[in-house]
PDB file of C-alpha atoms and ligand atoms in Angstrom:
ATOM      1  CA  UNK A 292    -198.725 167.649 -93.501  1.00 94.00           C
ATOM      2  CA  UNK A 293    -196.710 166.067 -96.032  1.00 97.00           C
ATOM      3  CA  UNK A 294    -193.684 164.150 -96.056  1.00 98.00           C
ATOM      4  CA  UNK A 295    -191.210 162.703 -98.221  1.00 98.00           C
ATOM      5  CA  UNK A 296    -188.683 160.033 -97.265  1.00 98.00           C
ATOM      6  CA  UNK A 297    -185.397 159.015 -98.479  1.00 98.00           C
ATOM      7  CA  UNK A 298    -183.873 155.295 -98.046  1.00 98.00           C
ATOM      8  CA  UNK A 299    -181.154 153.048 -99.183  1.00 97.00           C
ATOM      9  CA  UNK A 300    -181.785 149.980 -97.675  1.00 97.00           C
ATOM     10  CA  UNK A 301    -184.307 147.713 -96.127  1.00 97.00           C
ATOM     11  CA  UNK A 302    -186.469 150.454 -94.950  1.00 98.00           C
ATOM     12  CA  UNK A 303    -187.413 149.692 -91.407  1.00 98.00           C
ATOM     13  CA  UNK A 304    -187.291 153.419 -89.948  1.00 98.00           C
ATOM     14  CA  UNK A 305    -189.690 154.291 -93.062  1.00 98.00           C
ATOM     15  CA  UNK A 306    -191.958 151.298 -92.074  1.00 98.00           C
ATOM     16  CA  UNK A 307    -192.096 152.753 -88.408  1.00 98.00           C
ATOM     17  CA  UNK A 308    -193.393 156.137 -89.634  1.00 98.00           C
ATOM     18  CA  UNK A 309    -195.900 154.337 -91.754  1.00 98.00           C
ATOM     19  CA  UNK A 310    -196.968 152.592 -88.444  1.00 98.00           C
ATOM     20  CA  UNK A 311    -197.075 155.390 -86.619  1.00 98.00           C
ATOM     21  CA  UNK A 312    -199.357 157.046 -88.883  1.00 98.00           C
ATOM     22  CA  UNK A 313    -201.464 154.094 -89.154  1.00 98.00           C
ATOM     23  CA  UNK A 314    -201.576 153.935 -85.311  1.00 97.00           C
ATOM     24  CA  UNK A 315    -202.646 157.766 -85.363  1.00 97.00           C
ATOM     25  CA  UNK A 316    -199.647 158.541 -83.474  1.00 97.00           C
ATOM     26  CA  UNK A 317    -198.366 160.850 -86.313  1.00 98.00           C
ATOM     27  CA  UNK A 318    -200.720 162.936 -87.745  1.00 97.00           C
ATOM     28  CA  UNK A 319    -198.798 163.199 -91.663  1.00 98.00           C
ATOM     29  CA  UNK A 320    -199.346 161.873 -94.962  1.00 98.00           C
ATOM     30  CA  UNK A 321    -196.440 160.155 -97.239  1.00 98.00           C
ATOM     31  CA  UNK A 322    -196.253 162.108-100.425  1.00 98.00           C
ATOM     32  CA  UNK A 323    -193.396 159.818-101.875  1.00 98.00           C
ATOM     33  CA  UNK A 324    -190.208 157.638-101.220  1.00 98.00           C
ATOM     34  CA  UNK A 325    -187.111 158.576-102.980  1.00 98.00           C
ATOM     35  CA  UNK A 326    -184.286 156.061-103.345  1.00 98.00           C
ATOM     36  CA  UNK A 327    -180.827 155.878-104.785  1.00 96.00           C
ATOM     37  CA  UNK A 328    -181.064 152.048-106.361  1.00 96.00           C
ATOM     38  CA  UNK A 329    -183.815 149.682-107.073  1.00 95.00           C
ATOM     39  CA  UNK A 330    -184.594 146.629-105.598  1.00 97.00           C
ATOM     40  CA  UNK A 331    -184.248 147.350-101.848  1.00 98.00           C
ATOM     41  CA  UNK A 332    -186.770 146.552 -99.175  1.00 98.00           C
ATOM     42  CA  UNK A 333    -187.982 149.883 -98.575  1.00 98.00           C
ATOM     43  CA  UNK A 334    -189.693 149.770-101.964  1.00 98.00           C
ATOM     44  CA  UNK A 335    -191.225 146.939-101.249  1.00 98.00           C
ATOM     45  CA  UNK A 336    -192.747 148.364 -98.231  1.00 98.00           C
ATOM     46  CA  UNK A 337    -193.711 151.747-100.513  1.00 98.00           C
ATOM     47  CA  UNK A 338    -195.404 149.181-103.027  1.00 98.00           C
ATOM     48  CA  UNK A 339    -197.552 147.503 -99.877  1.00 98.00           C
ATOM     49  CA  UNK A 340    -198.742 150.733 -98.844  1.00 98.00           C
ATOM     50  CA  UNK A 341    -199.165 152.274-102.455  1.00 98.00           C
ATOM     51  CA  UNK A 342    -196.940 155.248-101.884  1.00 98.00           C
ATOM     52  CA  UNK A 343    -195.362 156.835-104.660  1.00 98.00           C
ATOM     53  CA  UNK A 344    -191.664 155.581-105.677  1.00 98.00           C
ATOM     54  CA  UNK A 345    -188.957 157.760-107.408  1.00 98.00           C
ATOM     55  CA  UNK A 346    -185.556 155.743-107.996  1.00 97.00           C
ATOM     56  CA  UNK A 347    -183.058 158.356-109.128  1.00 96.00           C
ATOM     57  CA  UNK A 348    -181.327 157.608-112.120  1.00 91.00           C
ATOM     58  CA  UNK A 349    -177.380 159.102-111.017  1.00 80.00           C
ATOM     59  CA  UNK A 350    -175.278 159.965-114.064  1.00 84.00           C
ATOM     60  CA  UNK A 351    -174.219 163.451-112.961  1.00 91.00           C
ATOM     61  CA  UNK A 352    -174.269 165.576-110.088  1.00 92.00           C
ATOM     62  CA  UNK A 353    -176.112 167.831-111.675  1.00 94.00           C
ATOM     63  CA  UNK A 354    -178.868 165.496-113.154  1.00 96.00           C
ATOM     64  CA  UNK A 355    -178.799 164.131-109.602  1.00 95.00           C
ATOM     65  CA  UNK A 356    -179.496 167.844-108.079  1.00 96.00           C
ATOM     66  CA  UNK A 357    -182.049 168.735-110.959  1.00 97.00           C
ATOM     67  CA  UNK A 358    -184.045 165.025-110.291  1.00 97.00           C
ATOM     68  CA  UNK A 359    -184.470 165.991-106.657  1.00 97.00           C
ATOM     69  CA  UNK A 360    -185.558 169.951-106.899  1.00 98.00           C
ATOM     70  CA  UNK A 361    -188.254 168.169-109.847  1.00 97.00           C
ATOM     71  CA  UNK A 362    -189.494 165.882-107.635  1.00 98.00           C
ATOM     72  CA  UNK A 363    -189.627 167.855-104.180  1.00 98.00           C
ATOM     73  CA  UNK A 364    -191.140 170.535-106.027  1.00 98.00           C
ATOM     74  CA  UNK A 365    -194.092 168.051-107.088  1.00 98.00           C
ATOM     75  CA  UNK A 366    -194.359 166.763-103.987  1.00 98.00           C
ATOM     76  CA  UNK A 367    -194.094 169.540-101.957  1.00 98.00           C
ATOM     77  CA  UNK A 368    -192.888 168.440 -98.537  1.00 98.00           C
ATOM     78  CA  UNK A 369    -193.476 169.790 -94.968  1.00 98.00           C
ATOM     79  CA  UNK A 370    -190.390 167.768 -93.816  1.00 98.00           C
ATOM     80  CA  UNK A 371    -187.792 165.413 -95.646  1.00 98.00           C
ATOM     81  CA  UNK A 372    -186.725 162.259 -93.714  1.00 98.00           C
ATOM     82  CA  UNK A 373    -183.512 160.590 -94.383  1.00 98.00           C
ATOM     83  CA  UNK A 374    -183.932 157.196 -92.859  1.00 98.00           C
ATOM     84  CA  UNK A 375    -180.944 155.153 -94.329  1.00 96.00           C
ATOM     85  CA  UNK A 376    -180.251 156.836 -97.362  1.00 96.00           C
ATOM     86  CA  UNK A 377    -176.394 156.906 -98.155  1.00 94.00           C
ATOM     87  CA  UNK A 378    -176.300 159.360-100.904  1.00 94.00           C
ATOM     88  CA  UNK A 379    -175.261 163.113 -99.999  1.00 94.00           C
ATOM     89  CA  UNK A 380    -177.681 165.547-100.151  1.00 96.00           C
ATOM     90  CA  UNK A 381    -176.590 168.490-102.417  1.00 96.00           C
ATOM     91  CA  UNK A 382    -176.268 171.716-101.205  1.00 96.00           C
ATOM     92  CA  UNK A 383    -179.028 173.174-103.730  1.00 97.00           C
ATOM     93  CA  UNK A 384    -181.425 170.915-101.526  1.00 97.00           C
ATOM     94  CA  UNK A 385    -180.161 171.749 -98.181  1.00 98.00           C
ATOM     95  CA  UNK A 386    -180.336 175.612 -98.993  1.00 97.00           C
ATOM     96  CA  UNK A 387    -183.814 175.011-100.314  1.00 97.00           C
ATOM     97  CA  UNK A 388    -185.357 173.565 -97.299  1.00 98.00           C
ATOM     98  CA  UNK A 389    -183.524 174.879 -94.352  1.00 96.00           C
ATOM     99  CA  UNK A 390    -184.241 172.933 -91.272  1.00 96.00           C
ATOM    100  CA  UNK A 391    -187.136 170.971 -93.326  1.00 98.00           C
ATOM    101  CA  UNK A 392    -184.660 168.161 -93.595  1.00 98.00           C
ATOM    102  CA  UNK A 393    -183.870 165.416 -90.544  1.00 98.00           C
ATOM    103  CA  UNK A 394    -181.490 162.229 -90.658  1.00 98.00           C
ATOM    104  CA  UNK A 395    -181.383 159.372 -88.093  1.00 98.00           C
ATOM    105  CA  UNK A 396    -177.898 157.967 -87.263  1.00 98.00           C
ATOM    106  CA  UNK A 397    -177.086 154.918 -85.226  1.00 98.00           C
ATOM    107  CA  UNK A 398    -174.630 156.620 -82.828  1.00 98.00           C
ATOM    108  CA  UNK A 399    -174.725 159.471 -80.545  1.00 98.00           C
ATOM    109  CA  UNK A 400    -173.234 162.000 -82.725  1.00 98.00           C
ATOM    110  CA  UNK A 401    -170.677 163.625 -82.963  1.00 97.00           C
ATOM    111  CA  UNK A 402    -169.143 160.414 -82.189  1.00 97.00           C
ATOM    112  CA  UNK A 403    -169.162 157.422 -85.007  1.00 97.00           C
ATOM    113  CA  UNK A 404    -170.473 159.810 -87.376  1.00 96.00           C
ATOM    114  CA  UNK A 405    -169.525 161.296 -90.880  1.00 91.00           C
ATOM    115  CA  UNK A 406    -167.988 159.893 -94.095  1.00 84.00           C
ATOM    116  CA  UNK A 407    -167.936 156.221 -94.319  1.00 83.00           C
ATOM    117  CA  UNK A 408    -169.664 155.919 -90.786  1.00 91.00           C
ATOM    118  CA  UNK A 409    -173.127 153.871 -91.561  1.00 86.00           C
ATOM    119  CA  UNK A 410    -174.749 150.591 -90.757  1.00 86.00           C
ATOM    120  CA  UNK A 411    -172.860 148.026 -89.207  1.00 95.00           C
ATOM    121  CA  UNK A 412    -169.354 149.711 -88.824  1.00 95.00           C
ATOM    122  CA  UNK A 413    -170.617 152.052 -86.678  1.00 97.00           C
ATOM    123  CA  UNK A 414    -171.538 149.541 -84.264  1.00 98.00           C
ATOM    124  CA  UNK A 415    -168.210 147.902 -85.000  1.00 97.00           C
ATOM    125  CA  UNK A 416    -166.416 150.863 -84.467  1.00 97.00           C
ATOM    126  CA  UNK A 417    -168.259 151.519 -80.824  1.00 98.00           C
ATOM    127  CA  UNK A 418    -167.985 147.771 -80.232  1.00 98.00           C
ATOM    128  CA  UNK A 419    -164.207 147.728 -80.805  1.00 97.00           C
ATOM    129  CA  UNK A 420    -163.750 151.024 -78.683  1.00 97.00           C
ATOM    130  CA  UNK A 421    -165.235 149.485 -75.655  1.00 97.00           C
ATOM    131  CA  UNK A 422    -167.626 152.211 -75.280  1.00 98.00           C
ATOM    132  CA  UNK A 423    -170.013 151.654 -72.560  1.00 98.00           C
ATOM    133  CA  UNK A 424    -172.825 153.246 -74.270  1.00 98.00           C
ATOM    134  CA  UNK A 425    -174.374 154.006 -77.809  1.00 98.00           C
ATOM    135  CA  UNK A 426    -177.581 155.083 -79.269  1.00 98.00           C
ATOM    136  CA  UNK A 427    -179.030 157.035 -81.864  1.00 98.00           C
ATOM    137  CA  UNK A 428    -179.145 160.999 -83.293  1.00 98.00           C
ATOM    138  CA  UNK A 429    -181.833 162.350 -85.134  1.00 98.00           C
ATOM    139  CA  UNK A 430    -180.489 165.907 -86.647  1.00 98.00           C
ATOM    140  CA  UNK A 431    -181.451 168.307 -89.122  1.00 98.00           C
ATOM    141  CA  UNK A 432    -179.060 168.105 -92.589  1.00 98.00           C
ATOM    142  CA  UNK A 433    -176.401 170.383 -93.778  1.00 95.00           C
ATOM    143  CA  UNK A 434    -174.167 170.071 -96.487  1.00 92.00           C
ATOM    144  CA  UNK A 435    -171.722 168.075 -94.413  1.00 92.00           C
ATOM    145  CA  UNK A 436    -172.677 164.232 -93.755  1.00 91.00           C
ATOM    146  CA  UNK A 437    -173.881 164.077 -89.999  1.00 95.00           C
ATOM    147  CA  UNK A 438    -172.905 167.625 -88.848  1.00 95.00           C
ATOM    148  CA  UNK A 439    -176.346 169.118 -88.920  1.00 97.00           C
ATOM    149  CA  UNK A 440    -177.826 170.597 -85.398  1.00 98.00           C
ATOM    150  CA  UNK A 441    -178.670 167.577 -82.985  1.00 98.00           C
ATOM    151  CA  UNK A 442    -182.528 167.823 -82.542  1.00 98.00           C
ATOM    152  CA  UNK A 443    -182.782 164.521 -80.227  1.00 98.00           C
ATOM    153  CA  UNK A 444    -180.748 161.502 -78.952  1.00 98.00           C
ATOM    154  CA  UNK A 445    -181.302 158.163 -77.354  1.00 98.00           C
ATOM    155  CA  UNK A 446    -179.229 156.331 -75.117  1.00 98.00           C
ATOM    156  CA  UNK A 447    -178.072 152.566 -75.341  1.00 98.00           C
ATOM    157  CA  UNK A 448    -176.288 150.503 -72.963  1.00 98.00           C
ATOM    158  CA  UNK A 449    -173.787 148.381 -74.700  1.00 98.00           C
ATOM    159  CA  UNK A 450    -173.177 145.255 -72.419  1.00 97.00           C
ATOM    160  CA  UNK A 451    -169.779 143.225 -72.306  1.00 96.00           C
ATOM    161  CA  UNK A 452    -170.781 140.573 -74.837  1.00 97.00           C
ATOM    162  CA  UNK A 453    -172.713 142.931 -77.498  1.00 98.00           C
ATOM    163  CA  UNK A 454    -171.314 142.484 -80.652  1.00 98.00           C
ATOM    164  CA  UNK A 455    -171.688 144.363 -83.470  1.00 98.00           C
ATOM    165  CA  UNK A 456    -174.816 142.865 -84.833  1.00 98.00           C
ATOM    166  CA  UNK A 457    -176.541 142.937 -81.292  1.00 98.00           C
ATOM    167  CA  UNK A 458    -175.805 146.482 -80.747  1.00 98.00           C
ATOM    168  CA  UNK A 459    -177.306 147.148 -84.100  1.00 98.00           C
ATOM    169  CA  UNK A 460    -180.746 145.628 -83.297  1.00 98.00           C
ATOM    170  CA  UNK A 461    -180.527 146.937 -79.734  1.00 98.00           C
ATOM    171  CA  UNK A 462    -180.307 150.671 -81.467  1.00 98.00           C
ATOM    172  CA  UNK A 463    -182.710 150.311 -84.410  1.00 98.00           C
ATOM    173  CA  UNK A 464    -185.399 149.088 -82.000  1.00 98.00           C
ATOM    174  CA  UNK A 465    -184.962 152.929 -80.462  1.00 98.00           C
ATOM    175  CA  UNK A 466    -184.669 154.648 -83.942  1.00 98.00           C
ATOM    176  CA  UNK A 467    -187.838 153.120 -84.791  1.00 98.00           C
ATOM    177  CA  UNK A 468    -189.409 155.036 -81.642  1.00 98.00           C
ATOM    178  CA  UNK A 469    -187.331 158.093 -81.844  1.00 98.00           C
ATOM    179  CA  UNK A 470    -187.838 158.723 -85.542  1.00 98.00           C
ATOM    180  CA  UNK A 471    -191.562 159.158 -85.592  1.00 98.00           C
ATOM    181  CA  UNK A 472    -191.688 161.169 -82.124  1.00 98.00           C
ATOM    182  CA  UNK A 473    -189.491 163.663 -83.369  1.00 98.00           C
ATOM    183  CA  UNK A 474    -191.286 164.041 -86.387  1.00 98.00           C
ATOM    184  CA  UNK A 475    -194.648 164.652 -84.896  1.00 98.00           C
ATOM    185  CA  UNK A 476    -192.800 167.224 -82.359  1.00 98.00           C
ATOM    186  CA  UNK A 477    -191.466 169.153 -85.546  1.00 98.00           C
ATOM    187  CA  UNK A 478    -194.968 168.938 -87.372  1.00 97.00           C
ATOM    188  CA  UNK A 479    -196.611 170.222 -84.212  1.00 94.00           C
ATOM    189  CA  UNK A 480    -194.242 172.972 -83.645  1.00 91.00           C
ATOM    190  CA  UNK A 481    -194.748 174.166 -87.248  1.00 81.00           C
TER     191      UNK A 481
HETATM  192  N1  LIG B1874    -178.941 155.523 -90.855  1.00 89.89           N
HETATM  193  C1  LIG B1874    -178.975 154.260 -90.731  1.00 89.89           C
HETATM  194  O1  LIG B1874    -179.189 152.955 -91.460  1.00 89.89           O
HETATM  195  C2  LIG B1874    -179.650 152.075 -90.915  1.00 89.89           C
HETATM  196  C3  LIG B1874    -181.161 151.900 -92.033  1.00 89.89           C
HETATM  197  O2  LIG B1874    -182.073 151.225 -91.441  1.00 89.89           O
HETATM  198  P1  LIG B1874    -183.662 150.795 -92.656  1.00 89.89           P
HETATM  199  O3  LIG B1874    -184.382 152.007 -91.825  1.00 89.89           O
HETATM  200  O4  LIG B1874    -182.717 150.654 -93.647  1.00 89.89           O
HETATM  201  O5  LIG B1874    -184.036 149.602 -91.991  1.00 89.89           O
HETATM  202  C4  LIG B1874    -180.279 152.365 -89.614  1.00 89.89           C
HETATM  203  O6  LIG B1874    -179.583 152.026 -88.689  1.00 89.89           O
HETATM  204  C5  LIG B1874    -179.825 153.973 -89.538  1.00 89.89           C
HETATM  205  O7  LIG B1874    -179.693 154.821 -88.238  1.00 89.89           O
END
């Protein structure tokens, strides 16, 4: 089974997928990594595994869509994974790959999701609201940020002395377990 991963940052979730394949807990291959910016940690991880990388040359929305259609036609994914990818997926792609695109988000959606909620500011909002628990969510991707059907969530307790940084570390640890697990479940159910 063929995976295509999208990332915009350090790529630790991408690495969790690579490690699960190496450990044999995920029976799949990674056809390629798509990024919207150069020089990120995810690209270094791909290079050390000789995984092909495509960096989008973003000028117009239509060329963005065309580049994605072209690359995905070439790499023929069975499943597309957004692992810390910040740019919106065009509706032409979500319609072409219904229930074949998943995203991981570092909160218990629908809380603290949507435009503007990404990275550390999610955890800052959780701590500022004195939430007792947070967590992470894997969901299908549709044309609205973080609003596709929820597939699975993992809860993480928030302790009174948690900072956004310490909470982010706790949640990221659970993300690295949840994402490969959900990918395996989807591939096994197809
Ligand atoms: N969408 C969010 O962005 C962060 C990316 O981390 P990494 O996978 O690039 O290390 C993760 O917390 C993920 O949930």
